[in-house]
mmCIF file of C-alpha atoms in Angstrom:
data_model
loop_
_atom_site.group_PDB
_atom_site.id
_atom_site.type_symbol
_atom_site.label_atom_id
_atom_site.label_comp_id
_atom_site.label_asym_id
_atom_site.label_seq_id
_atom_site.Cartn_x
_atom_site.Cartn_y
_atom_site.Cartn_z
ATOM 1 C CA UNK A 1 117.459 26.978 -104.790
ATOM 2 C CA UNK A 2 117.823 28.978 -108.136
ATOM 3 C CA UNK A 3 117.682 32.320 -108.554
ATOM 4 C CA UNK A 4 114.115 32.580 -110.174
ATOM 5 C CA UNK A 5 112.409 30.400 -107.144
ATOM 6 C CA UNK A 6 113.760 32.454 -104.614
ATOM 7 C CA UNK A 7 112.160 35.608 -105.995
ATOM 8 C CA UNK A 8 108.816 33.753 -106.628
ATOM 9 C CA UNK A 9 108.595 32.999 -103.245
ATOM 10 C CA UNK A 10 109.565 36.612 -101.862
ATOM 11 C CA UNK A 11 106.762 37.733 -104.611
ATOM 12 C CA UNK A 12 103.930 35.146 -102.322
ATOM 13 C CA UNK A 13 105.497 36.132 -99.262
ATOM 14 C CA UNK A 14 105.079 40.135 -100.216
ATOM 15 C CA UNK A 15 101.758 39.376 -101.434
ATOM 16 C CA UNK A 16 99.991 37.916 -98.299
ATOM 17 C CA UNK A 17 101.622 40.660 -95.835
ATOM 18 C CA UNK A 18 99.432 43.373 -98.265
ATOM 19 C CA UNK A 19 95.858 41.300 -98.327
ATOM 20 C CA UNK A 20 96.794 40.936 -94.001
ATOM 21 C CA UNK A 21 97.000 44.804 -94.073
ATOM 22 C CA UNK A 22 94.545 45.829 -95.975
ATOM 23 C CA UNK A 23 91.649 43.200 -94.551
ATOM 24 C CA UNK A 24 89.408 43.370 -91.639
ATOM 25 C CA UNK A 25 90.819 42.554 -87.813
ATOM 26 C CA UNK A 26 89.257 39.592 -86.486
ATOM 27 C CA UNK A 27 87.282 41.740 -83.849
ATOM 28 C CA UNK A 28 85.840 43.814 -86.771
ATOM 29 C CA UNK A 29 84.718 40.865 -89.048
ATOM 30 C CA UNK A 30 82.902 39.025 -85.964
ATOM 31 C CA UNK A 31 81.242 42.590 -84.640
ATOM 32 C CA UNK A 32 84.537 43.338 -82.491
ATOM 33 C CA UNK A 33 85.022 46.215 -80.906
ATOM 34 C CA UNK A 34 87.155 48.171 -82.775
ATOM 35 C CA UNK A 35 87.680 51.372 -83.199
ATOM 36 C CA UNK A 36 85.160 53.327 -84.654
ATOM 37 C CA UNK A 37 86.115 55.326 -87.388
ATOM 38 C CA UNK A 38 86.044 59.574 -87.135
ATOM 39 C CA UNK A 39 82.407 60.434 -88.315
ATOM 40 C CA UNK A 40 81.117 56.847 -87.469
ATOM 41 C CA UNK A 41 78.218 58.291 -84.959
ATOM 42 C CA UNK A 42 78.154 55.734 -81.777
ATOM 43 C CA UNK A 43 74.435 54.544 -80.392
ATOM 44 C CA UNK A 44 75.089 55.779 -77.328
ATOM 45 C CA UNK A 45 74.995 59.744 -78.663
ATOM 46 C CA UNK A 46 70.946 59.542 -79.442
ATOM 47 C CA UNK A 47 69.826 56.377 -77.451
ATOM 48 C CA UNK A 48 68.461 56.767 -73.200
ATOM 49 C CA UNK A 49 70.472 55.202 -70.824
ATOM 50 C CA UNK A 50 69.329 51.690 -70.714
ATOM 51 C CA UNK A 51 67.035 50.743 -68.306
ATOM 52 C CA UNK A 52 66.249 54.560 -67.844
ATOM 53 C CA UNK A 53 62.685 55.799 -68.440
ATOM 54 C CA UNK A 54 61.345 57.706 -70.883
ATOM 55 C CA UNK A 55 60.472 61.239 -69.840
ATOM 56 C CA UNK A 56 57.035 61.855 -67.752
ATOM 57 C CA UNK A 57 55.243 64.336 -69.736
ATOM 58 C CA UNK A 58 53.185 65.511 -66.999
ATOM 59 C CA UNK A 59 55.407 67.088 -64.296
ATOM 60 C CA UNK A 60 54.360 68.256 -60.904
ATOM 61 C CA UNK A 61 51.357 70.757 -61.213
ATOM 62 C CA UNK A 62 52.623 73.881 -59.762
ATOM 63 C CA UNK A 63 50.653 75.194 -56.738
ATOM 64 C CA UNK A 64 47.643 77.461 -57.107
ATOM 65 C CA UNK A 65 48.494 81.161 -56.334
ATOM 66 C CA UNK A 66 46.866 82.048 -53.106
ATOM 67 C CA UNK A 67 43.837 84.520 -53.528
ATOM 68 C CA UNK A 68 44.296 88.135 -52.801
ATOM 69 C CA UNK A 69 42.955 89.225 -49.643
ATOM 70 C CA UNK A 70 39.610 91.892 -49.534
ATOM 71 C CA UNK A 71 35.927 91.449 -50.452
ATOM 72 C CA UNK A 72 35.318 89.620 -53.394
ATOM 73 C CA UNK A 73 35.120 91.491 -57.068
ATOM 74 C CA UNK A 74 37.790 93.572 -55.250
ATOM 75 C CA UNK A 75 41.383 92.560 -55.136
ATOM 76 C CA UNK A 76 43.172 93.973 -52.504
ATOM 77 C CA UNK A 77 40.680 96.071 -50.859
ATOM 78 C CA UNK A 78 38.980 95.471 -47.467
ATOM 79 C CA UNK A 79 35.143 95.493 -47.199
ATOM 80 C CA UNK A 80 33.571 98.772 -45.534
ATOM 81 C CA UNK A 81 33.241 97.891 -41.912
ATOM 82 C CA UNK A 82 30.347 100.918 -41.878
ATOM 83 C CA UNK A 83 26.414 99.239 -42.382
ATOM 84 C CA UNK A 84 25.557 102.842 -43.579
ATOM 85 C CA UNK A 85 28.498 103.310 -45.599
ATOM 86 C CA UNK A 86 26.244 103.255 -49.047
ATOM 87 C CA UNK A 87 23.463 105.143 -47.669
ATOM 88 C CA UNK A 88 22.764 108.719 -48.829
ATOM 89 C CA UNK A 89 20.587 111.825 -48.297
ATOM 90 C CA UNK A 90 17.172 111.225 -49.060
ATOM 91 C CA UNK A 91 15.761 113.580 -52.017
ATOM 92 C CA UNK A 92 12.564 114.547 -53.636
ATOM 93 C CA UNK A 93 12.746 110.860 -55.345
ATOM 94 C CA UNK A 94 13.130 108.455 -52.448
ATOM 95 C CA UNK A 95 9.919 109.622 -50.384
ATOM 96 C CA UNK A 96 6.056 110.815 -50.344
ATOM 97 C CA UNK A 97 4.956 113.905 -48.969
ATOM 98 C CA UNK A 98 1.643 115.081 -46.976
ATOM 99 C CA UNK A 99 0.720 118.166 -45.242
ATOM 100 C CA UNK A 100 -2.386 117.686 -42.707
ATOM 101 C CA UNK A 101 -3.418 120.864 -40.890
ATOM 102 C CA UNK A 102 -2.412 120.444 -36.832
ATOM 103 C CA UNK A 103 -3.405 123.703 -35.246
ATOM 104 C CA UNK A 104 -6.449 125.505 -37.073
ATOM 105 C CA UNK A 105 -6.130 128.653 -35.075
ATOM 106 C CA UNK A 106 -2.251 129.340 -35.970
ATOM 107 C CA UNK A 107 -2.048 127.862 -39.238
ATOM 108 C CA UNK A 108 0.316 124.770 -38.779
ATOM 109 C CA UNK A 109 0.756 121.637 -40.307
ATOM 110 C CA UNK A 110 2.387 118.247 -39.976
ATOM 111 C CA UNK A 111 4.671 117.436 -43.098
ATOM 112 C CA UNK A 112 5.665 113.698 -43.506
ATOM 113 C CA UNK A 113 7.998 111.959 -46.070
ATOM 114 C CA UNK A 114 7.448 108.362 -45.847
ATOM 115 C CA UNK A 115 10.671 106.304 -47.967
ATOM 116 C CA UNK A 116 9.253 104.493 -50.820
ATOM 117 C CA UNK A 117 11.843 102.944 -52.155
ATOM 118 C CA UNK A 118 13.879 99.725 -51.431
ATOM 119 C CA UNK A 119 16.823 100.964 -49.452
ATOM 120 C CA UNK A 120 17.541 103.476 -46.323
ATOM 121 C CA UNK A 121 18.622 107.296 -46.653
ATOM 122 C CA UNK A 122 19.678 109.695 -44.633
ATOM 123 C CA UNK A 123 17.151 112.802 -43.446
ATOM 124 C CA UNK A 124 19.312 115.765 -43.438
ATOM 125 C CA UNK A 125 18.728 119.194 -42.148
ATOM 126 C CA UNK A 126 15.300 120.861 -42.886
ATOM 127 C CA UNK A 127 13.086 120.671 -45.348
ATOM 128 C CA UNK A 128 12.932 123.402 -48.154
ATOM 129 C CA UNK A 129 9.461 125.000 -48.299
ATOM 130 C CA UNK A 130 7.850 127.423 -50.118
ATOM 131 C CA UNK A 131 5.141 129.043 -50.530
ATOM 132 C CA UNK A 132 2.990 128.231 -54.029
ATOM 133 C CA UNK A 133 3.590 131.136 -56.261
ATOM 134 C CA UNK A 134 4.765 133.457 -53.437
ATOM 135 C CA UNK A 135 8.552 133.836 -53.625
ATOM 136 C CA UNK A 136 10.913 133.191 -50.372
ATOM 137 C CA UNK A 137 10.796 129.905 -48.004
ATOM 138 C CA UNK A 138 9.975 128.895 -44.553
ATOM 139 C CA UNK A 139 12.616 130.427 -42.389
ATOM 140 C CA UNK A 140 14.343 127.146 -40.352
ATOM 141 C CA UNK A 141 13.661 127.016 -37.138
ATOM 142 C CA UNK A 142 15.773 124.720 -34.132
ATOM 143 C CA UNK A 143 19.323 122.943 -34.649
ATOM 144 C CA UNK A 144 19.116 119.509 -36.746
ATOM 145 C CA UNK A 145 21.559 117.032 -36.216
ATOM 146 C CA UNK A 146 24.827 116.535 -37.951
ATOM 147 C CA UNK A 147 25.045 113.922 -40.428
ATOM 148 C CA UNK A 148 26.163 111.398 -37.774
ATOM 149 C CA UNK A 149 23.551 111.591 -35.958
ATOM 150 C CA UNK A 150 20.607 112.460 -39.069
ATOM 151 C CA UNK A 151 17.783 110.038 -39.192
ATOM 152 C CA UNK A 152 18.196 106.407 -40.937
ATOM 153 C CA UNK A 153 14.744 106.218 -42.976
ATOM 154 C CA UNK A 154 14.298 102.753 -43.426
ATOM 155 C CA UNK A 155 12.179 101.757 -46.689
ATOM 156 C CA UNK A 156 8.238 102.319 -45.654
ATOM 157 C CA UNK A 157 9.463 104.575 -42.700
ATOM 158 C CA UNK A 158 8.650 108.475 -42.065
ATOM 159 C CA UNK A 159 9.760 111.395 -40.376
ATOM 160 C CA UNK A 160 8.058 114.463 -39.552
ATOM 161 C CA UNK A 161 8.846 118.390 -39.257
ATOM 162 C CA UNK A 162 6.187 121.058 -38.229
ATOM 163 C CA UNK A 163 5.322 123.957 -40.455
ATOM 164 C CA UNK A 164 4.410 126.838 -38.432
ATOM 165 C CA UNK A 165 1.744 129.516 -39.187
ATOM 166 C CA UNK A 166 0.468 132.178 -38.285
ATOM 167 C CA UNK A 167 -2.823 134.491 -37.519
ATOM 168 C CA UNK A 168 -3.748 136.405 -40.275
ATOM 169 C CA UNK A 169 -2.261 140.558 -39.618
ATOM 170 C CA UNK A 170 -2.745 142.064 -42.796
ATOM 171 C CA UNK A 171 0.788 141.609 -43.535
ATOM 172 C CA UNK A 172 0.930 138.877 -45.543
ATOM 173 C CA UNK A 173 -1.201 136.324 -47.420
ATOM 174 C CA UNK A 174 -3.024 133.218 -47.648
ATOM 175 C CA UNK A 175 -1.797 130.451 -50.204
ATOM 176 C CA UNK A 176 -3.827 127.162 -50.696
ATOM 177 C CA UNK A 177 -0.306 124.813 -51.598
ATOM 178 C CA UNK A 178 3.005 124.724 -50.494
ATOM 179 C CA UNK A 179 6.238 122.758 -52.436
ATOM 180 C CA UNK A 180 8.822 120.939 -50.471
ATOM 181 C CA UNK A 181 12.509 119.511 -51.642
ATOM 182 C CA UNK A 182 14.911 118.211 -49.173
ATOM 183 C CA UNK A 183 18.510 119.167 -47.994
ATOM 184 C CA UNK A 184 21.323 116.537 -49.160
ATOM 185 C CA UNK A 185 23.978 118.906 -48.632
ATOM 186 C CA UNK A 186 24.694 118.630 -52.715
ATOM 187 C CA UNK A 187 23.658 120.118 -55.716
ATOM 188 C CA UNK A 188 21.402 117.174 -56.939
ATOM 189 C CA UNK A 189 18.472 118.423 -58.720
ATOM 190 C CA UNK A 190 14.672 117.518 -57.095
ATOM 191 C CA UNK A 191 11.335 117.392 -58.216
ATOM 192 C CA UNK A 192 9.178 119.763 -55.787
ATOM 193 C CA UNK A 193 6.851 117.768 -54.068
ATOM 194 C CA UNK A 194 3.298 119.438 -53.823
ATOM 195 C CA UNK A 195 0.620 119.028 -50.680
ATOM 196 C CA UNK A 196 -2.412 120.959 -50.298
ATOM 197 C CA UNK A 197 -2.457 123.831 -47.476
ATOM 198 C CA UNK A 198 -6.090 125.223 -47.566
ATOM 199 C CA UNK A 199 -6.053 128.823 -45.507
ATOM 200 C CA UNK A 200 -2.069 128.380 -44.887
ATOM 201 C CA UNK A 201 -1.506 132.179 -44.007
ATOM 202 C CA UNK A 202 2.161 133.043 -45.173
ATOM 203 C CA UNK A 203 3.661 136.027 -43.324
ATOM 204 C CA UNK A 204 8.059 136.496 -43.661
ATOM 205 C CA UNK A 205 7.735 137.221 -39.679
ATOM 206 C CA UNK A 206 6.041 134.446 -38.665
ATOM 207 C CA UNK A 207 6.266 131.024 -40.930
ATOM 208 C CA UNK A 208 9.050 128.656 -39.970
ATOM 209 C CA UNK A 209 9.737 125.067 -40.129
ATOM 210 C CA UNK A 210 11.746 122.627 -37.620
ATOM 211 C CA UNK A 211 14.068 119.968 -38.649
ATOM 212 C CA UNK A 212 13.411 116.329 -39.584
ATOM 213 C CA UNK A 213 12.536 114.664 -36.637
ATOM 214 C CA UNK A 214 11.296 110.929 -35.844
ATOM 215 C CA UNK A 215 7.842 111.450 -34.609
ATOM 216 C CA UNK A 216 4.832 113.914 -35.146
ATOM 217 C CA UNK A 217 4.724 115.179 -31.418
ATOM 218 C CA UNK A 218 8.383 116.602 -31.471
ATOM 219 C CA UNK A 219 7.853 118.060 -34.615
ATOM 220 C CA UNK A 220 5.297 120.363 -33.548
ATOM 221 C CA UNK A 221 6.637 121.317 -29.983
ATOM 222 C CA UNK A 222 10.303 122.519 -31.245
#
């Protein structure tokens, strides 16, 4: 072969090795799987797992946190065990008041508070009395229960005390009213509630009044 065929067929030979190299494999040019190339992102970085399912988007609902034990309107706190926890003294506000002569010949009456309101109190002590315009009170007369043991007035209930007279001595005088207000053991200011008295003879010796008590006999035998 001469000189000049030889190198034309090195020259073809050459040729075809650089179009092999620089063309796709086989794999690549039918959807192979070659190797991806660095920055090439694979379907398998963004896409679920197949056969996987997609996310539930409601999860398990979470329990209910238990309610706080006590009364309701009152987390936490237990509800008085105490009926009478809420009820107070009775004042001028929460009852009526008479005065009906009992004993003509000393001068004593029967006072009675009747609760007119809607809810119980408590009858401490003695009533406060006084004497119309005359200054001083009605000295107290008899022990009255402690607050344990004070009278529960009940709405359209009474209670009685007995205001004792006297004969008239010359040493004191005759008033035709008398003003009561009634001991809650506080400061709380009260109306004076007014009865009539006709011939009530006041004398600072003599007049005294008992304690609350639940019926009209005891209140004018103490």
């Amino acid at each position: 072969m001469s000189t000049v065929r030889r190198t034309a067929v090195a020259l073809a030979a050459l040729s075809a090795l650089a179009l092999t190299a620089c063309g796709p494999t086989g794999d690549d040019a039918a959807g192979g799987t070659g190797t991806p190339s660095a920055g090439t992102p694979t379907a398998s970085a963004s896409a679920s797992p197949a056969g996987s399912a997609a996310p539930s988007t409601s999860a398990t609902p979470t329990a209910k946190p238990a309610k706080p034990s006590g009364s309701a309107g009152a987390p936490g706190t237990k509800a008085p065990t105490d009926p009478d926890f809420d009820v107070f003294p009775c004042s001028t506000q929460d009852v009526t008041f008479t005065a009906s002569l009992a004993e003509p010949t000393t001068s004593s009456y029967l006072l009675k508070i009747t609760n007119k309101g809607t809810k119980p109190c408590r009858v401490l002590g003695h009533p406060v009395v006084t004497f119309g315009a005359l200054d001083g009170q009605a000295t107290e007369r008899g022990t009255a229960p402690g607050i344990e043991d004070a009278i529960r007035l009940a709405p359209g209930k009474s209670a009685y005390a007995g205001l004792m007279g006297g004969a008239a001595d010359g040493t004191g005088k005759t008033v035709d009213s008398i003003a009561m207000t009634m001991n809650t053991e506080s400061d709380l200011v009260q109306t004076p509630l007014k009865a009539s008295t006709p011939g009530l003879y006041v004398s600072a010796a003599k007049n005294s009044v008992t304690p609350w008590v639940d019926n009209a006999e005891d209140a004018l035998s103490l």
